[in-house]
PDB file of C-alpha atoms in Angstrom:
ATOM      1  CA  UNK A   6       7.035 -11.413  11.958  1.00  0.00           C
ATOM      2  CA  UNK A   7       6.228 -10.504   8.328  1.00  0.00           C
ATOM      3  CA  UNK A   8       4.189  -7.344   7.861  1.00  0.00           C
ATOM      4  CA  UNK A   9       2.527  -6.808   4.472  1.00  0.00           C
ATOM      5  CA  UNK A  10       1.994  -3.247   3.264  1.00  0.00           C
ATOM      6  CA  UNK A  11      -0.501  -3.115   0.395  1.00  0.00           C
ATOM      7  CA  UNK A  12      -0.965   0.094  -1.580  1.00  0.00           C
ATOM      8  CA  UNK A  13      -4.410   1.605  -1.964  1.00  0.00           C
ATOM      9  CA  UNK A  14      -5.900   2.134  -5.415  1.00  0.00           C
ATOM     10  CA  UNK A  15      -7.802   4.726  -7.390  1.00  0.00           C
ATOM     11  CA  UNK A  16     -10.763   2.436  -8.099  1.00  0.00           C
ATOM     12  CA  UNK A  17     -13.159   2.406  -5.150  1.00  0.00           C
ATOM     13  CA  UNK A  18     -16.738   1.415  -4.521  1.00  0.00           C
ATOM     14  CA  UNK A  19     -19.154   4.322  -4.190  1.00  0.00           C
ATOM     15  CA  UNK A  20     -20.094   3.468  -0.611  1.00  0.00           C
ATOM     16  CA  UNK A  21     -18.458   3.280   2.803  1.00  0.00           C
ATOM     17  CA  UNK A  22     -17.267  -0.004   4.251  1.00  0.00           C
ATOM     18  CA  UNK A  23     -14.177  -1.969   5.278  1.00  0.00           C
ATOM     19  CA  UNK A  24     -11.090  -0.872   3.333  1.00  0.00           C
ATOM     20  CA  UNK A  25     -10.723  -4.414   1.933  1.00  0.00           C
ATOM     21  CA  UNK A  26     -14.083  -3.942   0.206  1.00  0.00           C
ATOM     22  CA  UNK A  27     -13.994  -0.235  -0.722  1.00  0.00           C
ATOM     23  CA  UNK A  28     -10.702  -0.550  -2.635  1.00  0.00           C
ATOM     24  CA  UNK A  29     -11.848  -2.362  -5.747  1.00  0.00           C
ATOM     25  CA  UNK A  30      -8.984  -2.836  -8.228  1.00  0.00           C
ATOM     26  CA  UNK A  31      -7.935  -6.322  -9.271  1.00  0.00           C
ATOM     27  CA  UNK A  32      -4.333  -5.597  -8.296  1.00  0.00           C
ATOM     28  CA  UNK A  33      -5.356  -4.411  -4.823  1.00  0.00           C
ATOM     29  CA  UNK A  34      -7.477  -7.519  -4.237  1.00  0.00           C
ATOM     30  CA  UNK A  35      -4.639  -9.769  -5.469  1.00  0.00           C
ATOM     31  CA  UNK A  36      -1.959  -8.050  -3.360  1.00  0.00           C
ATOM     32  CA  UNK A  37      -4.239  -8.140  -0.300  1.00  0.00           C
ATOM     33  CA  UNK A  38      -4.857 -11.876  -0.783  1.00  0.00           C
ATOM     34  CA  UNK A  39      -1.091 -12.503  -1.072  1.00  0.00           C
ATOM     35  CA  UNK A  40      -0.359 -10.474   2.065  1.00  0.00           C
ATOM     36  CA  UNK A  41      -3.065 -12.172   4.094  1.00  0.00           C
ATOM     37  CA  UNK A  42      -1.791 -15.573   3.012  1.00  0.00           C
ATOM     38  CA  UNK A  43       1.982 -15.075   3.392  1.00  0.00           C
ATOM     39  CA  UNK A  44       2.303 -12.318   6.028  1.00  0.00           C
ATOM     40  CA  UNK A  45       1.435 -12.348   9.705  1.00  0.00           C
ATOM     41  CA  UNK A  46      -0.252  -8.951   9.630  1.00  0.00           C
ATOM     42  CA  UNK A  47      -1.437  -6.686   6.807  1.00  0.00           C
ATOM     43  CA  UNK A  48      -1.732  -2.919   6.538  1.00  0.00           C
ATOM     44  CA  UNK A  49      -2.869  -0.692   3.694  1.00  0.00           C
ATOM     45  CA  UNK A  50      -0.903   2.412   2.720  1.00  0.00           C
ATOM     46  CA  UNK A  51      -3.522   4.972   1.688  1.00  0.00           C
ATOM     47  CA  UNK A  52      -2.528   8.227   0.007  1.00  0.00           C
ATOM     48  CA  UNK A  53      -5.522  10.038   1.463  1.00  0.00           C
ATOM     49  CA  UNK A  54      -6.044   8.247   4.766  1.00  0.00           C
ATOM     50  CA  UNK A  55      -2.591   7.069   5.897  1.00  0.00           C
ATOM     51  CA  UNK A  56      -2.025   3.665   7.474  1.00  0.00           C
ATOM     52  CA  UNK A  57      -5.109   1.429   7.581  1.00  0.00           C
ATOM     53  CA  UNK A  58      -5.982  -2.131   8.468  1.00  0.00           C
ATOM     54  CA  UNK A  59      -8.063  -4.073   5.928  1.00  0.00           C
ATOM     55  CA  UNK A  60     -11.038  -3.931   8.285  1.00  0.00           C
ATOM     56  CA  UNK A  61     -10.921  -0.180   8.987  1.00  0.00           C
ATOM     57  CA  UNK A  62     -14.140   1.490   7.867  1.00  0.00           C
ATOM     58  CA  UNK A  63     -13.523   4.100   5.169  1.00  0.00           C
ATOM     59  CA  UNK A  64     -15.503   6.241   2.752  1.00  0.00           C
ATOM     60  CA  UNK A  65     -14.547   6.744  -0.888  1.00  0.00           C
ATOM     61  CA  UNK A  66     -12.112   9.630  -1.438  1.00  0.00           C
ATOM     62  CA  UNK A  67      -9.664  10.936  -4.017  1.00  0.00           C
ATOM     63  CA  UNK A  68      -6.074  12.035  -3.376  1.00  0.00           C
ATOM     64  CA  UNK A  69      -2.751  12.027  -5.190  1.00  0.00           C
ATOM     65  CA  UNK A  70       0.911  12.596  -4.355  1.00  0.00           C
ATOM     66  CA  UNK A  71       2.024  16.156  -5.107  1.00  0.00           C
ATOM     67  CA  UNK A  72       4.796  14.829  -7.376  1.00  0.00           C
ATOM     68  CA  UNK A  73       2.253  13.502  -9.884  1.00  0.00           C
ATOM     69  CA  UNK A  74       1.679  15.405 -13.110  1.00  0.00           C
ATOM     70  CA  UNK A  75      -1.052  18.006 -13.434  1.00  0.00           C
ATOM     71  CA  UNK A  76      -2.747  15.742 -15.995  1.00  0.00           C
ATOM     72  CA  UNK A  77      -3.191  13.032 -13.363  1.00  0.00           C
ATOM     73  CA  UNK A  78      -4.627  15.573 -10.947  1.00  0.00           C
ATOM     74  CA  UNK A  79      -7.195  16.662 -13.525  1.00  0.00           C
ATOM     75  CA  UNK A  80      -6.754  20.430 -13.216  1.00  0.00           C
ATOM     76  CA  UNK A  81      -6.093  20.267  -9.486  1.00  0.00           C
ATOM     77  CA  UNK A  82      -9.366  18.584  -8.513  1.00  0.00           C
ATOM     78  CA  UNK A  83      -7.655  16.003  -6.305  1.00  0.00           C
ATOM     79  CA  UNK A  84      -6.146  16.929  -2.950  1.00  0.00           C
ATOM     80  CA  UNK A  85      -2.362  16.701  -3.123  1.00  0.00           C
ATOM     81  CA  UNK A  86      -0.307  14.839  -0.532  1.00  0.00           C
ATOM     82  CA  UNK A  87       3.415  15.483  -0.005  1.00  0.00           C
ATOM     83  CA  UNK A  88       5.079  12.027  -0.243  1.00  0.00           C
ATOM     84  CA  UNK A  89       7.736  12.834   2.376  1.00  0.00           C
ATOM     85  CA  UNK A  90       5.215  14.071   4.930  1.00  0.00           C
ATOM     86  CA  UNK A  91       2.966  11.073   4.145  1.00  0.00           C
ATOM     87  CA  UNK A  92       5.880   8.600   4.498  1.00  0.00           C
ATOM     88  CA  UNK A  93       6.938  10.093   7.828  1.00  0.00           C
ATOM     89  CA  UNK A  94       3.386   9.649   9.164  1.00  0.00           C
ATOM     90  CA  UNK A  95       3.169   6.064   7.818  1.00  0.00           C
ATOM     91  CA  UNK A  96       6.502   5.109   9.428  1.00  0.00           C
ATOM     92  CA  UNK A  97       5.498   6.699  12.751  1.00  0.00           C
ATOM     93  CA  UNK A  98       2.290   4.645  12.807  1.00  0.00           C
ATOM     94  CA  UNK A  99       4.103   1.462  11.750  1.00  0.00           C
ATOM     95  CA  UNK A 100       6.598   1.903  14.595  1.00  0.00           C
ATOM     96  CA  UNK A 101       3.683   2.042  17.052  1.00  0.00           C
ATOM     97  CA  UNK A 102       2.301  -1.256  15.765  1.00  0.00           C
ATOM     98  CA  UNK A 103       5.266  -3.435  14.780  1.00  0.00           C
ATOM     99  CA  UNK A 104       8.694  -4.302  16.171  1.00  0.00           C
ATOM    100  CA  UNK A 105      11.998  -3.107  14.727  1.00  0.00           C
ATOM    101  CA  UNK A 106      12.883  -6.773  14.121  1.00  0.00           C
ATOM    102  CA  UNK A 107       9.793  -7.362  11.941  1.00  0.00           C
ATOM    103  CA  UNK A 108      10.152  -7.576   8.167  1.00  0.00           C
ATOM    104  CA  UNK A 109       8.126  -5.079   6.141  1.00  0.00           C
ATOM    105  CA  UNK A 110       6.985  -6.572   2.817  1.00  0.00           C
ATOM    106  CA  UNK A 111       5.993  -3.881   0.315  1.00  0.00           C
ATOM    107  CA  UNK A 112       3.098  -4.933  -1.925  1.00  0.00           C
ATOM    108  CA  UNK A 113       2.641  -1.487  -3.390  1.00  0.00           C
ATOM    109  CA  UNK A 114       4.077   0.625  -6.155  1.00  0.00           C
ATOM    110  CA  UNK A 115       7.339   2.537  -6.101  1.00  0.00           C
ATOM    111  CA  UNK A 116       5.455   5.807  -5.451  1.00  0.00           C
ATOM    112  CA  UNK A 117       4.526   4.304  -2.053  1.00  0.00           C
ATOM    113  CA  UNK A 118       7.544   2.271  -0.965  1.00  0.00           C
ATOM    114  CA  UNK A 119      10.280   4.626  -2.167  1.00  0.00           C
ATOM    115  CA  UNK A 120       9.444   7.578   0.135  1.00  0.00           C
ATOM    116  CA  UNK A 121       8.909   5.158   3.035  1.00  0.00           C
ATOM    117  CA  UNK A 122      12.330   3.565   2.510  1.00  0.00           C
ATOM    118  CA  UNK A 123      13.918   7.014   2.177  1.00  0.00           C
ATOM    119  CA  UNK A 124      12.270   8.183   5.400  1.00  0.00           C
ATOM    120  CA  UNK A 125      15.000   8.796   7.967  1.00  0.00           C
ATOM    121  CA  UNK A 126      12.717   7.444  10.705  1.00  0.00           C
ATOM    122  CA  UNK A 127      12.585   3.968   9.102  1.00  0.00           C
ATOM    123  CA  UNK A 128      15.970   3.312  10.687  1.00  0.00           C
ATOM    124  CA  UNK A 129      17.214  -0.229  10.321  1.00  0.00           C
ATOM    125  CA  UNK A 130      13.780  -1.831   9.952  1.00  0.00           C
ATOM    126  CA  UNK A 131      14.093  -4.786   7.571  1.00  0.00           C
ATOM    127  CA  UNK A 132      12.112  -4.600   4.359  1.00  0.00           C
ATOM    128  CA  UNK A 133      11.780  -6.169   0.935  1.00  0.00           C
ATOM    129  CA  UNK A 134       9.984  -5.434  -2.317  1.00  0.00           C
ATOM    130  CA  UNK A 135       9.180  -8.865  -3.786  1.00  0.00           C
ATOM    131  CA  UNK A 136       7.273  -7.655  -6.851  1.00  0.00           C
ATOM    132  CA  UNK A 137       9.001  -4.549  -8.214  1.00  0.00           C
ATOM    133  CA  UNK A 138       7.538  -4.759 -11.725  1.00  0.00           C
ATOM    134  CA  UNK A 139       5.011  -3.009 -13.911  1.00  0.00           C
ATOM    135  CA  UNK A 140       1.481  -3.362 -12.518  1.00  0.00           C
ATOM    136  CA  UNK A 141       0.238  -6.038 -14.957  1.00  0.00           C
ATOM    137  CA  UNK A 142       3.395  -8.108 -14.490  1.00  0.00           C
ATOM    138  CA  UNK A 143       3.232  -7.679 -10.719  1.00  0.00           C
ATOM    139  CA  UNK A 144      -0.401  -8.816 -10.580  1.00  0.00           C
ATOM    140  CA  UNK A 145       0.400 -11.841 -12.739  1.00  0.00           C
ATOM    141  CA  UNK A 146       3.359 -12.854 -10.542  1.00  0.00           C
ATOM    142  CA  UNK A 147       1.322 -12.483  -7.351  1.00  0.00           C
ATOM    143  CA  UNK A 148      -1.490 -14.599  -8.836  1.00  0.00           C
ATOM    144  CA  UNK A 149       1.004 -17.354  -9.718  1.00  0.00           C
ATOM    145  CA  UNK A 150       2.228 -17.464  -6.113  1.00  0.00           C
ATOM    146  CA  UNK A 151      -1.369 -17.659  -4.890  1.00  0.00           C
ATOM    147  CA  UNK A 152      -2.194 -20.604  -7.167  1.00  0.00           C
ATOM    148  CA  UNK A 153      -2.318 -23.983  -5.423  1.00  0.00           C
TER     149      UNK A 153
END
């Protein structure tokens, strides 16, 4: 089984709702569409909320990985998340929901997939990163694959 893992995004609607609707960036919408078309199941890797399904109800929030620069945190206004602790929690939840033989398809940025891959608990779970490019290039490549 192919399992798509889409990264969350900074741009969110200002209201609560299903994660698929609250996350509002073009790249997120494109990656979600690709995952739902080519994968058997889709999850969202959220910096602030952990592992989500597209239909999980969420409220807007702000969070950043603690390795980001102070400029990105805007004088410390955003809660910081330790990437290693976050990745360990994501992998633990994935292991509860998917089989070791499933293939994890990362449709998220390096800041998300790298700590997950480095997580000792990932074990021998198969994975791939089909679009390891800059964001604009990645979005363009995903759109081409979605075209009829």
